[in-house]
PDB file of C-alpha atoms and ligand atoms in Angstrom:
ATOM      1  CA  MET A   1       0.000   0.000   0.000  1.00  0.00           C
ATOM      2  CA  VAL A   2       2.880   2.392  -0.755  1.00  0.00           C
ATOM      3  CA  LEU A   3       0.516   4.417  -2.923  1.00  0.00           C
ATOM      4  CA  LYS A   4      -2.109   4.707  -0.158  1.00  0.00           C
ATOM      5  CA  ASP A   5      -3.878   8.073  -0.087  1.00  0.00           C
ATOM      6  CA  SER A   6      -2.329   9.207  -3.373  1.00  0.00           C
ATOM      7  CA  VAL A   7      -4.808  10.792  -5.785  1.00  0.00           C
ATOM      8  CA  ALA A   8      -4.986   9.817  -9.461  1.00  0.00           C
ATOM      9  CA  ILE A   9      -6.904  10.981 -12.494  1.00  0.00           C
ATOM     10  CA  VAL A  10      -7.271   8.208 -15.079  1.00  0.00           C
ATOM     11  CA  THR A  11      -8.754   9.620 -18.291  1.00  0.00           C
ATOM     12  CA  GLY A  12     -11.104   7.341 -20.204  1.00  0.00           C
ATOM     13  CA  SER A  13     -11.486   4.905 -17.331  1.00  0.00           C
ATOM     14  CA  GLY A  14     -15.121   3.957 -17.836  1.00  0.00           C
ATOM     15  CA  ARG A  15     -14.123   0.973 -19.934  1.00  0.00           C
ATOM     16  CA  GLY A  16     -11.257  -1.117 -21.247  1.00  0.00           C
ATOM     17  CA  ILE A  17      -7.657  -0.435 -20.324  1.00  0.00           C
ATOM     18  CA  GLY A  18      -8.541   2.734 -18.386  1.00  0.00           C
ATOM     19  CA  ARG A  19     -10.983   0.821 -16.186  1.00  0.00           C
ATOM     20  CA  ALA A  20      -8.339  -1.836 -15.456  1.00  0.00           C
ATOM     21  CA  ILE A  21      -5.849   0.907 -14.530  1.00  0.00           C
ATOM     22  CA  ALA A  22      -8.417   2.591 -12.257  1.00  0.00           C
ATOM     23  CA  LEU A  23      -9.128  -0.711 -10.467  1.00  0.00           C
ATOM     24  CA  GLU A  24      -5.443  -1.607 -10.155  1.00  0.00           C
ATOM     25  CA  LEU A  25      -4.591   1.793  -8.636  1.00  0.00           C
ATOM     26  CA  ALA A  26      -7.628   1.753  -6.335  1.00  0.00           C
ATOM     27  CA  ALA A  27      -6.583  -1.699  -5.092  1.00  0.00           C
ATOM     28  CA  ALA A  28      -3.196  -0.165  -4.214  1.00  0.00           C
ATOM     29  CA  GLY A  29      -4.947   2.433  -2.037  1.00  0.00           C
ATOM     30  CA  VAL A  30      -5.082   5.279  -4.558  1.00  0.00           C
ATOM     31  CA  LYS A  31      -8.135   7.580  -4.636  1.00  0.00           C
ATOM     32  CA  VAL A  32      -9.137   7.472  -8.288  1.00  0.00           C
ATOM     33  CA  VAL A  33     -11.008   9.969 -10.453  1.00  0.00           C
ATOM     34  CA  VAL A  34     -12.833   7.936 -13.086  1.00  0.00           C
ATOM     35  CA  ASN A  35     -13.150  10.117 -16.184  1.00  0.00           C
ATOM     36  CA  TYR A  36     -15.248   9.353 -19.241  1.00  0.00           C
ATOM     37  CA  ALA A  37     -16.597  11.117 -22.331  1.00  0.00           C
ATOM     38  CA  GLY A  38     -20.191   9.955 -22.894  1.00  0.00           C
ATOM     39  CA  ARG A  39     -20.975   6.541 -21.368  1.00  0.00           C
ATOM     40  CA  SER A  40     -21.862   7.453 -17.774  1.00  0.00           C
ATOM     41  CA  ASN A  41     -23.224   3.960 -17.007  1.00  0.00           C
ATOM     42  CA  LYS A  42     -19.812   2.416 -17.751  1.00  0.00           C
ATOM     43  CA  ALA A  43     -18.014   4.958 -15.568  1.00  0.00           C
ATOM     44  CA  GLU A  44     -20.483   4.334 -12.707  1.00  0.00           C
ATOM     45  CA  GLU A  45     -19.784   0.591 -13.119  1.00  0.00           C
ATOM     46  CA  THR A  46     -16.046   1.262 -12.733  1.00  0.00           C
ATOM     47  CA  LEU A  47     -16.732   3.284  -9.575  1.00  0.00           C
ATOM     48  CA  ALA A  48     -18.965   0.529  -8.178  1.00  0.00           C
ATOM     49  CA  LEU A  49     -16.174  -2.011  -8.771  1.00  0.00           C
ATOM     50  CA  ILE A  50     -13.708   0.267  -6.958  1.00  0.00           C
ATOM     51  CA  LYS A  51     -16.082   0.603  -3.995  1.00  0.00           C
ATOM     52  CA  GLU A  52     -16.780  -3.156  -3.879  1.00  0.00           C
ATOM     53  CA  THR A  53     -13.159  -3.722  -2.900  1.00  0.00           C
ATOM     54  CA  GLY A  54     -13.135  -0.911  -0.339  1.00  0.00           C
ATOM     55  CA  GLY A  55     -11.567   1.655  -2.647  1.00  0.00           C
ATOM     56  CA  ILE A  56     -12.325   5.364  -2.971  1.00  0.00           C
ATOM     57  CA  GLY A  57     -13.228   7.057  -6.239  1.00  0.00           C
ATOM     58  CA  LEU A  58     -15.183   9.747  -8.010  1.00  0.00           C
ATOM     59  CA  VAL A  59     -16.751   9.893 -11.468  1.00  0.00           C
ATOM     60  CA  VAL A  60     -16.190  13.048 -13.547  1.00  0.00           C
ATOM     61  CA  GLN A  61     -17.426  13.470 -17.107  1.00  0.00           C
ATOM     62  CA  ALA A  62     -15.050  15.554 -19.231  1.00  0.00           C
ATOM     63  CA  ASP A  63     -14.068  15.554 -22.876  1.00  0.00           C
ATOM     64  CA  VAL A  64     -10.284  15.709 -22.629  1.00  0.00           C
ATOM     65  CA  SER A  65     -10.037  17.504 -25.974  1.00  0.00           C
ATOM     66  CA  GLN A  66     -11.926  20.520 -24.546  1.00  0.00           C
ATOM     67  CA  ALA A  67      -9.966  22.947 -22.364  1.00  0.00           C
ATOM     68  CA  ALA A  68     -13.065  23.998 -20.368  1.00  0.00           C
ATOM     69  CA  ASP A  69     -13.887  20.350 -19.589  1.00  0.00           C
ATOM     70  CA  VAL A  70     -10.321  19.665 -18.476  1.00  0.00           C
ATOM     71  CA  ASP A  71     -10.428  22.735 -16.191  1.00  0.00           C
ATOM     72  CA  ARG A  72     -13.614  21.371 -14.621  1.00  0.00           C
ATOM     73  CA  LEU A  73     -12.013  17.914 -14.227  1.00  0.00           C
ATOM     74  CA  LEU A  74      -9.092  19.511 -12.406  1.00  0.00           C
ATOM     75  CA  LYS A  75     -11.267  21.737 -10.190  1.00  0.00           C
ATOM     76  CA  THR A  76     -13.633  18.896  -9.238  1.00  0.00           C
ATOM     77  CA  THR A  77     -10.700  16.632  -8.374  1.00  0.00           C
ATOM     78  CA  LEU A  78      -9.083  19.282  -6.192  1.00  0.00           C
ATOM     79  CA  GLU A  79     -12.394  20.097  -4.467  1.00  0.00           C
ATOM     80  CA  HIS A  80     -12.884  16.429  -3.537  1.00  0.00           C
ATOM     81  CA  PHE A  81      -9.371  15.186  -2.886  1.00  0.00           C
ATOM     82  CA  GLY A  82      -7.237  18.337  -2.429  1.00  0.00           C
ATOM     83  CA  LYS A  83      -4.294  17.290  -4.625  1.00  0.00           C
ATOM     84  CA  ILE A  84      -3.262  15.253  -7.664  1.00  0.00           C
ATOM     85  CA  ASP A  85      -0.289  12.888  -7.472  1.00  0.00           C
ATOM     86  CA  ILE A  86      -0.849  10.724 -10.548  1.00  0.00           C
ATOM     87  CA  LEU A  87      -2.194  11.408 -14.039  1.00  0.00           C
ATOM     88  CA  VAL A  88      -2.771   8.588 -16.510  1.00  0.00           C
ATOM     89  CA  ASN A  89      -3.531   9.954 -19.977  1.00  0.00           C
ATOM     90  CA  ASN A  90      -5.417   6.938 -21.284  1.00  0.00           C
ATOM     91  CA  ALA A  91      -8.436   8.345 -23.175  1.00  0.00           C
ATOM     92  CA  GLY A  92      -8.144   7.468 -26.833  1.00  0.00           C
ATOM     93  CA  ILE A  93     -10.123   6.831 -29.988  1.00  0.00           C
ATOM     94  CA  THR A  94      -9.516   5.361 -33.442  1.00  0.00           C
ATOM     95  CA  ARG A  95     -10.990   6.518 -36.753  1.00  0.00           C
ATOM     96  CA  ASP A  96      -9.286   4.114 -39.152  1.00  0.00           C
ATOM     97  CA  SER A  97      -9.069   4.325 -42.924  1.00  0.00           C
ATOM     98  CA  LEU A  98      -6.436   4.368 -45.639  1.00  0.00           C
ATOM     99  CA  LEU A  99      -4.998   7.846 -46.155  1.00  0.00           C
ATOM    100  CA  LEU A 100      -6.693   8.554 -49.479  1.00  0.00           C
ATOM    101  CA  ARG A 101     -10.073   7.980 -47.866  1.00  0.00           C
ATOM    102  CA  MET A 102      -9.261   9.594 -44.519  1.00  0.00           C
ATOM    103  CA  LYS A 103     -11.575  12.501 -43.795  1.00  0.00           C
ATOM    104  CA  GLU A 104     -10.130  15.641 -42.285  1.00  0.00           C
ATOM    105  CA  ALA A 105     -12.619  15.285 -39.420  1.00  0.00           C
ATOM    106  CA  ASP A 106     -11.195  11.816 -38.631  1.00  0.00           C
ATOM    107  CA  TRP A 107      -7.663  13.208 -38.570  1.00  0.00           C
ATOM    108  CA  ASP A 108      -8.738  16.091 -36.324  1.00  0.00           C
ATOM    109  CA  SER A 109     -10.777  14.060 -33.841  1.00  0.00           C
ATOM    110  CA  VAL A 110      -8.023  11.466 -33.324  1.00  0.00           C
ATOM    111  CA  MET A 111      -5.444  14.221 -32.797  1.00  0.00           C
ATOM    112  CA  ALA A 112      -7.796  16.111 -30.478  1.00  0.00           C
ATOM    113  CA  THR A 113      -8.523  13.220 -28.122  1.00  0.00           C
ATOM    114  CA  ASN A 114      -5.268  11.271 -28.235  1.00  0.00           C
ATOM    115  CA  LEU A 115      -2.710  14.078 -28.425  1.00  0.00           C
ATOM    116  CA  LYS A 116      -4.290  17.418 -27.524  1.00  0.00           C
ATOM    117  CA  GLY A 117      -6.183  15.779 -24.651  1.00  0.00           C
ATOM    118  CA  THR A 118      -2.873  14.637 -23.180  1.00  0.00           C
ATOM    119  CA  TYR A 119      -1.383  18.115 -23.580  1.00  0.00           C
ATOM    120  CA  LEU A 120      -4.392  19.751 -21.884  1.00  0.00           C
ATOM    121  CA  CYS A 121      -4.558  17.294 -18.963  1.00  0.00           C
ATOM    122  CA  THR A 122      -0.809  17.316 -18.383  1.00  0.00           C
ATOM    123  CA  LYS A 123      -0.681  21.106 -18.416  1.00  0.00           C
ATOM    124  CA  ALA A 124      -3.642  21.269 -16.038  1.00  0.00           C
ATOM    125  CA  VAL A 125      -2.111  18.976 -13.388  1.00  0.00           C
ATOM    126  CA  SER A 126       1.449  20.200 -13.785  1.00  0.00           C
ATOM    127  CA  LYS A 127       1.011  23.449 -11.849  1.00  0.00           C
ATOM    128  CA  GLY A 128       0.110  21.596  -8.640  1.00  0.00           C
ATOM    129  CA  MET A 129       2.709  18.888  -9.205  1.00  0.00           C
ATOM    130  CA  LEU A 130       5.481  21.465  -9.765  1.00  0.00           C
ATOM    131  CA  LYS A 131       4.424  23.246  -6.567  1.00  0.00           C
ATOM    132  CA  GLN A 132       4.363  20.057  -4.492  1.00  0.00           C
ATOM    133  CA  ARG A 133       7.609  18.924  -6.219  1.00  0.00           C
ATOM    134  CA  SER A 134       6.263  15.457  -6.867  1.00  0.00           C
ATOM    135  CA  GLY A 135       4.007  13.661  -9.304  1.00  0.00           C
ATOM    136  CA  VAL A 136       3.877  10.865 -11.830  1.00  0.00           C
ATOM    137  CA  ILE A 137       2.412  10.946 -15.316  1.00  0.00           C
ATOM    138  CA  VAL A 138       1.870   7.941 -17.589  1.00  0.00           C
ATOM    139  CA  ASN A 139       0.780   8.403 -21.201  1.00  0.00           C
ATOM    140  CA  ILE A 140      -0.851   5.480 -22.968  1.00  0.00           C
ATOM    141  CA  SER A 141       0.686   5.349 -26.437  1.00  0.00           C
ATOM    142  CA  SER A 142       0.649   2.273 -28.703  1.00  0.00           C
ATOM    143  CA  VAL A 143       3.115   0.018 -30.521  1.00  0.00           C
ATOM    144  CA  VAL A 144       1.546   1.512 -33.641  1.00  0.00           C
ATOM    145  CA  GLY A 145       3.239   4.806 -32.677  1.00  0.00           C
ATOM    146  CA  LEU A 146       6.584   3.012 -32.992  1.00  0.00           C
ATOM    147  CA  SER A 147       5.943   0.799 -36.009  1.00  0.00           C
ATOM    148  CA  GLY A 148       3.209   2.615 -37.979  1.00  0.00           C
ATOM    149  CA  ASN A 149       0.200   0.765 -39.330  1.00  0.00           C
ATOM    150  CA  ALA A 150      -1.532   0.895 -42.696  1.00  0.00           C
ATOM    151  CA  GLY A 151      -5.004   2.338 -42.205  1.00  0.00           C
ATOM    152  CA  GLN A 152      -4.074   4.149 -38.991  1.00  0.00           C
ATOM    153  CA  ALA A 153      -1.966   7.137 -40.122  1.00  0.00           C
ATOM    154  CA  ASN A 154      -3.911   9.513 -37.852  1.00  0.00           C
ATOM    155  CA  TYR A 155      -3.751   7.211 -34.822  1.00  0.00           C
ATOM    156  CA  ALA A 156      -0.075   6.256 -35.370  1.00  0.00           C
ATOM    157  CA  ALA A 157       0.900   9.928 -35.738  1.00  0.00           C
ATOM    158  CA  ALA A 158      -0.920  10.817 -32.508  1.00  0.00           C
ATOM    159  CA  LYS A 159       0.613   7.877 -30.622  1.00  0.00           C
ATOM    160  CA  ALA A 160       4.123   8.690 -31.943  1.00  0.00           C
ATOM    161  CA  GLY A 161       3.485  12.293 -30.926  1.00  0.00           C
ATOM    162  CA  LEU A 162       2.762  11.113 -27.395  1.00  0.00           C
ATOM    163  CA  ILE A 163       6.220   9.534 -27.209  1.00  0.00           C
ATOM    164  CA  GLY A 164       7.907  12.818 -28.172  1.00  0.00           C
ATOM    165  CA  PHE A 165       5.652  14.664 -25.728  1.00  0.00           C
ATOM    166  CA  THR A 166       6.548  12.193 -22.953  1.00  0.00           C
ATOM    167  CA  LYS A 167      10.298  12.662 -23.445  1.00  0.00           C
ATOM    168  CA  SER A 168      10.023  16.467 -23.640  1.00  0.00           C
ATOM    169  CA  ILE A 169       7.934  16.793 -20.491  1.00  0.00           C
ATOM    170  CA  ALA A 170      10.115  14.250 -18.673  1.00  0.00           C
ATOM    171  CA  LYS A 171      13.080  16.532 -19.395  1.00  0.00           C
ATOM    172  CA  GLU A 172      11.166  19.681 -18.353  1.00  0.00           C
ATOM    173  CA  PHE A 173       9.905  18.229 -15.068  1.00  0.00           C
ATOM    174  CA  ALA A 174      12.688  15.881 -13.913  1.00  0.00           C
ATOM    175  CA  SER A 175      14.451  18.434 -11.724  1.00  0.00           C
ATOM    176  CA  ARG A 176      11.141  19.050  -9.891  1.00  0.00           C
ATOM    177  CA  GLY A 177      10.699  15.414  -8.874  1.00  0.00           C
ATOM    178  CA  ILE A 178       8.055  14.620 -11.496  1.00  0.00           C
ATOM    179  CA  ARG A 179       8.425  11.485 -13.628  1.00  0.00           C
ATOM    180  CA  VAL A 180       6.759  11.056 -17.027  1.00  0.00           C
ATOM    181  CA  ASN A 181       6.661   7.770 -18.934  1.00  0.00           C
ATOM    182  CA  ALA A 182       4.691   6.162 -21.732  1.00  0.00           C
ATOM    183  CA  VAL A 183       3.277   2.682 -22.066  1.00  0.00           C
ATOM    184  CA  ALA A 184       2.823   1.250 -25.547  1.00  0.00           C
ATOM    185  CA  PRO A 185       0.309  -1.578 -25.503  1.00  0.00           C
ATOM    186  CA  GLY A 186       0.186  -4.063 -28.353  1.00  0.00           C
ATOM    187  CA  TYR A 187      -3.075  -5.780 -29.154  1.00  0.00           C
ATOM    188  CA  ILE A 188      -5.358  -5.763 -26.105  1.00  0.00           C
ATOM    189  CA  PHE A 189      -8.903  -7.145 -25.877  1.00  0.00           C
ATOM    190  CA  THR A 190     -11.257  -4.155 -25.370  1.00  0.00           C
ATOM    191  CA  ASP A 191     -14.216  -2.518 -27.141  1.00  0.00           C
ATOM    192  CA  MET A 192     -11.631  -0.799 -29.370  1.00  0.00           C
ATOM    193  CA  THR A 193     -10.361  -4.068 -30.820  1.00  0.00           C
ATOM    194  CA  GLU A 194     -13.375  -6.394 -30.624  1.00  0.00           C
ATOM    195  CA  THR A 195     -14.794  -5.057 -33.891  1.00  0.00           C
ATOM    196  CA  LEU A 196     -11.800  -6.259 -35.914  1.00  0.00           C
ATOM    197  CA  PRO A 197     -12.739  -9.153 -38.198  1.00  0.00           C
ATOM    198  CA  GLU A 198     -11.674 -12.639 -37.014  1.00  0.00           C
ATOM    199  CA  GLY A 199      -9.272 -12.973 -39.972  1.00  0.00           C
ATOM    200  CA  THR A 200      -7.421  -9.809 -38.919  1.00  0.00           C
ATOM    201  CA  GLN A 201      -7.318 -10.969 -35.282  1.00  0.00           C
ATOM    202  CA  ASN A 202      -5.738 -14.298 -36.336  1.00  0.00           C
ATOM    203  CA  GLU A 203      -3.180 -12.436 -38.419  1.00  0.00           C
ATOM    204  CA  VAL A 204      -2.306 -10.219 -35.440  1.00  0.00           C
ATOM    205  CA  LEU A 205      -1.971 -13.304 -33.224  1.00  0.00           C
ATOM    206  CA  ARG A 206       0.619 -14.787 -35.579  1.00  0.00           C
ATOM    207  CA  GLY A 207       2.753 -11.661 -35.011  1.00  0.00           C
ATOM    208  CA  ILE A 208       2.760 -11.974 -31.203  1.00  0.00           C
ATOM    209  CA  PRO A 209       5.710 -14.079 -29.984  1.00  0.00           C
ATOM    210  CA  LEU A 210       4.064 -14.825 -26.615  1.00  0.00           C
ATOM    211  CA  GLY A 211       1.142 -16.309 -28.559  1.00  0.00           C
ATOM    212  CA  ARG A 212      -1.780 -14.524 -26.945  1.00  0.00           C
ATOM    213  CA  ILE A 213      -3.702 -11.307 -27.203  1.00  0.00           C
ATOM    214  CA  GLY A 214      -3.252  -9.098 -24.152  1.00  0.00           C
ATOM    215  CA  ASN A 215      -5.856  -8.160 -21.588  1.00  0.00           C
ATOM    216  CA  PRO A 216      -6.362  -4.749 -19.944  1.00  0.00           C
ATOM    217  CA  GLY A 217      -4.863  -6.055 -16.694  1.00  0.00           C
ATOM    218  CA  ASP A 218      -1.530  -6.690 -18.442  1.00  0.00           C
ATOM    219  CA  VAL A 219      -1.272  -2.956 -19.114  1.00  0.00           C
ATOM    220  CA  ALA A 220      -2.704  -1.876 -15.753  1.00  0.00           C
ATOM    221  CA  LYS A 221      -0.050  -3.765 -13.751  1.00  0.00           C
ATOM    222  CA  VAL A 222       2.726  -2.004 -15.665  1.00  0.00           C
ATOM    223  CA  VAL A 223       1.108   1.387 -15.050  1.00  0.00           C
ATOM    224  CA  ARG A 224       0.877   0.595 -11.329  1.00  0.00           C
ATOM    225  CA  PHE A 225       4.604  -0.224 -11.341  1.00  0.00           C
ATOM    226  CA  LEU A 226       5.502   2.969 -13.217  1.00  0.00           C
ATOM    227  CA  VAL A 227       3.594   5.214 -10.797  1.00  0.00           C
ATOM    228  CA  SER A 228       5.044   3.465  -7.743  1.00  0.00           C
ATOM    229  CA  PRO A 229       8.262   4.403  -5.909  1.00  0.00           C
ATOM    230  CA  GLU A 230       9.732   1.139  -7.272  1.00  0.00           C
ATOM    231  CA  ALA A 231      10.058   2.992 -10.587  1.00  0.00           C
ATOM    232  CA  SER A 232      11.578   6.091  -8.975  1.00  0.00           C
ATOM    233  CA  TYR A 233      14.633   6.014 -11.290  1.00  0.00           C
ATOM    234  CA  ILE A 234      12.620   5.658 -14.516  1.00  0.00           C
ATOM    235  CA  THR A 235      11.543   8.666 -16.565  1.00  0.00           C
ATOM    236  CA  GLY A 236      11.106   9.523 -20.255  1.00  0.00           C
ATOM    237  CA  GLN A 237      10.722   5.864 -21.220  1.00  0.00           C
ATOM    238  CA  THR A 238       8.252   4.054 -23.441  1.00  0.00           C
ATOM    239  CA  LEU A 239       7.536   0.553 -22.213  1.00  0.00           C
ATOM    240  CA  CYS A 240       5.945  -1.868 -24.680  1.00  0.00           C
ATOM    241  CA  VAL A 241       3.360  -4.229 -23.213  1.00  0.00           C
ATOM    242  CA  ASP A 242       2.753  -6.290 -26.299  1.00  0.00           C
ATOM    243  CA  GLY A 243       3.741  -9.932 -25.901  1.00  0.00           C
ATOM    244  CA  GLY A 244       6.896  -9.187 -27.897  1.00  0.00           C
ATOM    245  CA  MET A 245       5.031  -7.861 -30.944  1.00  0.00           C
ATOM    246  CA  GLU A 246       7.240  -4.805 -31.477  1.00  0.00           C
ATOM    247  CA  MET A 247      10.747  -6.210 -30.873  1.00  0.00           C
TER     248      MET A 247
HETATM  249  P1  NAP B   1     -11.923   1.813 -25.256  1.00  0.00           P
HETATM  250  O1  NAP B   1     -12.298   0.492 -24.719  1.00  0.00           O
HETATM  251  O2  NAP B   1     -12.505   2.268 -26.557  1.00  0.00           O
HETATM  252  O3  NAP B   1     -12.210   2.916 -24.129  1.00  0.00           O
HETATM  253  C1  NAP B   1     -11.897   4.257 -24.374  1.00  0.00           C
HETATM  254  C2  NAP B   1     -12.152   5.093 -23.150  1.00  0.00           C
HETATM  255  O4  NAP B   1     -11.746   6.442 -23.457  1.00  0.00           O
HETATM  256  C3  NAP B   1     -13.618   5.160 -22.764  1.00  0.00           C
HETATM  257  O5  NAP B   1     -13.721   5.217 -21.364  1.00  0.00           O
HETATM  258  C4  NAP B   1     -14.081   6.492 -23.379  1.00  0.00           C
HETATM  259  O6  NAP B   1     -15.181   7.090 -22.695  1.00  0.00           O
HETATM  260  C5  NAP B   1     -12.835   7.320 -23.195  1.00  0.00           C
HETATM  261  N1  NAP B   1     -12.779   8.470 -24.108  1.00  0.00           N
HETATM  262  C6  NAP B   1     -12.822   8.476 -25.460  1.00  0.00           C
HETATM  263  N2  NAP B   1     -12.759   9.730 -25.919  1.00  0.00           N
HETATM  264  C7  NAP B   1     -12.674  10.543 -24.824  1.00  0.00           C
HETATM  265  C8  NAP B   1     -12.594  11.933 -24.639  1.00  0.00           C
HETATM  266  N3  NAP B   1     -12.563  12.796 -25.666  1.00  0.00           N
HETATM  267  N4  NAP B   1     -12.529  12.407 -23.366  1.00  0.00           N
HETATM  268  C9  NAP B   1     -12.560  11.563 -22.306  1.00  0.00           C
HETATM  269  N5  NAP B   1     -12.625  10.232 -22.423  1.00  0.00           N
HETATM  270  C10 NAP B   1     -12.684   9.736 -23.670  1.00  0.00           C
HETATM  271  O7  NAP B   1     -10.325   1.933 -25.472  1.00  0.00           O
HETATM  272  P2  NAP B   1      -9.143   0.998 -24.918  1.00  0.00           P
HETATM  273  O8  NAP B   1      -8.923  -0.095 -25.886  1.00  0.00           O
HETATM  274  O9  NAP B   1      -9.350   0.685 -23.478  1.00  0.00           O
HETATM  275  O10 NAP B   1      -7.923   2.005 -25.092  1.00  0.00           O
HETATM  276  C11 NAP B   1      -7.446   2.795 -24.019  1.00  0.00           C
HETATM  277  C12 NAP B   1      -6.157   3.473 -24.483  1.00  0.00           C
HETATM  278  O11 NAP B   1      -5.207   2.477 -24.848  1.00  0.00           O
HETATM  279  C13 NAP B   1      -6.334   4.366 -25.711  1.00  0.00           C
HETATM  280  O12 NAP B   1      -5.510   5.491 -25.614  1.00  0.00           O
HETATM  281  C14 NAP B   1      -5.879   3.468 -26.837  1.00  0.00           C
HETATM  282  O13 NAP B   1      -5.447   4.207 -27.950  1.00  0.00           O
HETATM  283  C15 NAP B   1      -4.736   2.723 -26.161  1.00  0.00           C
HETATM  284  N6  NAP B   1      -4.394   1.452 -26.798  1.00  0.00           N
HETATM  285  C16 NAP B   1      -5.302   0.446 -26.902  1.00  0.00           C
HETATM  286  C17 NAP B   1      -4.918  -0.748 -27.518  1.00  0.00           C
HETATM  287  C18 NAP B   1      -5.866  -1.913 -27.652  1.00  0.00           C
HETATM  288  O14 NAP B   1      -5.467  -2.907 -28.289  1.00  0.00           O
HETATM  289  N7  NAP B   1      -7.058  -1.869 -27.104  1.00  0.00           N
HETATM  290  C19 NAP B   1      -3.621  -0.889 -28.010  1.00  0.00           C
HETATM  291  C20 NAP B   1      -2.736   0.163 -27.888  1.00  0.00           C
HETATM  292  C21 NAP B   1      -3.131   1.333 -27.269  1.00  0.00           C
HETATM  293  P3  NAP B   1     -16.712   6.593 -22.954  1.00  0.00           P
HETATM  294  O15 NAP B   1     -16.787   5.224 -22.313  1.00  0.00           O
HETATM  295  O16 NAP B   1     -17.529   7.610 -22.271  1.00  0.00           O
HETATM  296  O17 NAP B   1     -16.878   6.539 -24.431  1.00  0.00           O
END
C-alpha cells in the first residue's frame, strides 16, 4: 500500500484499459477519479467495482479535448481530494481508414482526443505537481506509434506524438521530482479491438511471440509499477506491453 492516499486521475477509465488501470490503482490504495466522455453507465460501473473492494473514487465526465472540460475535471478533483499525485492519460479513440479515404474530421478528432487531450490534462495537473515537487504521469501510447500501421496514419501519428511529448515533459519536469513515462500496448482485448474481423485478429496473433492477445490487466499492472516508488529512477521511457510484438 505504498501508494495509499495518493490521488490519481485516469482519463477514459469507464471501460477497457482505463478501467483496469483505475481498479489496479484503487486496489493499491489510490483515490481514483474515473473520467469518461459519454458513457456514464460504464463509468459508474467502474466506480462501483472500486467501492466493492473498499476503494475510494469519483466519477467526472469531461471531454479531454476541450480545455473547459479539463479545467472542470481539475477543479472537481481538487475540491474532492485536495491534490493530484498521478495522471494517466489513457483516453483514446480510433478513426481508421487508408490515407486517401481519410476525412479531415477523422484526422482532427483522433489528434484532439489522443494528443491534444494529453497536452491539456498534463498542463492542467502540472502546476500543482510542480508546486508540491512530486508527481507521476503515464501516457498510454501504442506500438503503432513506434511501427506505424496501414489504415491508422492519424492514430499512429498521434501515438508517436505522445512519445515525443513524454520525453520532452520528462526533461522539463525531472528536476522538480516529477516522472513522465509512456506505455505502448500491443493488441489488447477491449471494445476498441473487438470489432476487428476474425481474420485480422488471427493475423495479429501470428505476429505476437508470446502467442496470446493481451488483456487490460496486463497494461494496468505495468502502469501501477511505473507510478510506484519502485520505478523512482525511470523517466522519459516508453515501455511496450505487447507480448513481444514490437521487438
Ligand atoms: P476503449 O475500450 O474504446 O475505451 C476508451 C475510453 O476512453 C472510454 O472510457 C471512453 O469514454 C474514453 N474516451 C474516449 N474519448 C474521450 C474523450 N474525448 N474524453 C474523455 N474520455 C474519452 O479503449 P481501450 O482499448 O481501453 O484504449 C485505451 C487506451 O489504450 C487508448 O488510448 C488506446 O489508444 C490505447 N491502446 C489500446 C490498444 C488496444 O489494443 N485496445 C492498443 C494500444 C493502445 P466513454 O466510455 O464515455 O466513451
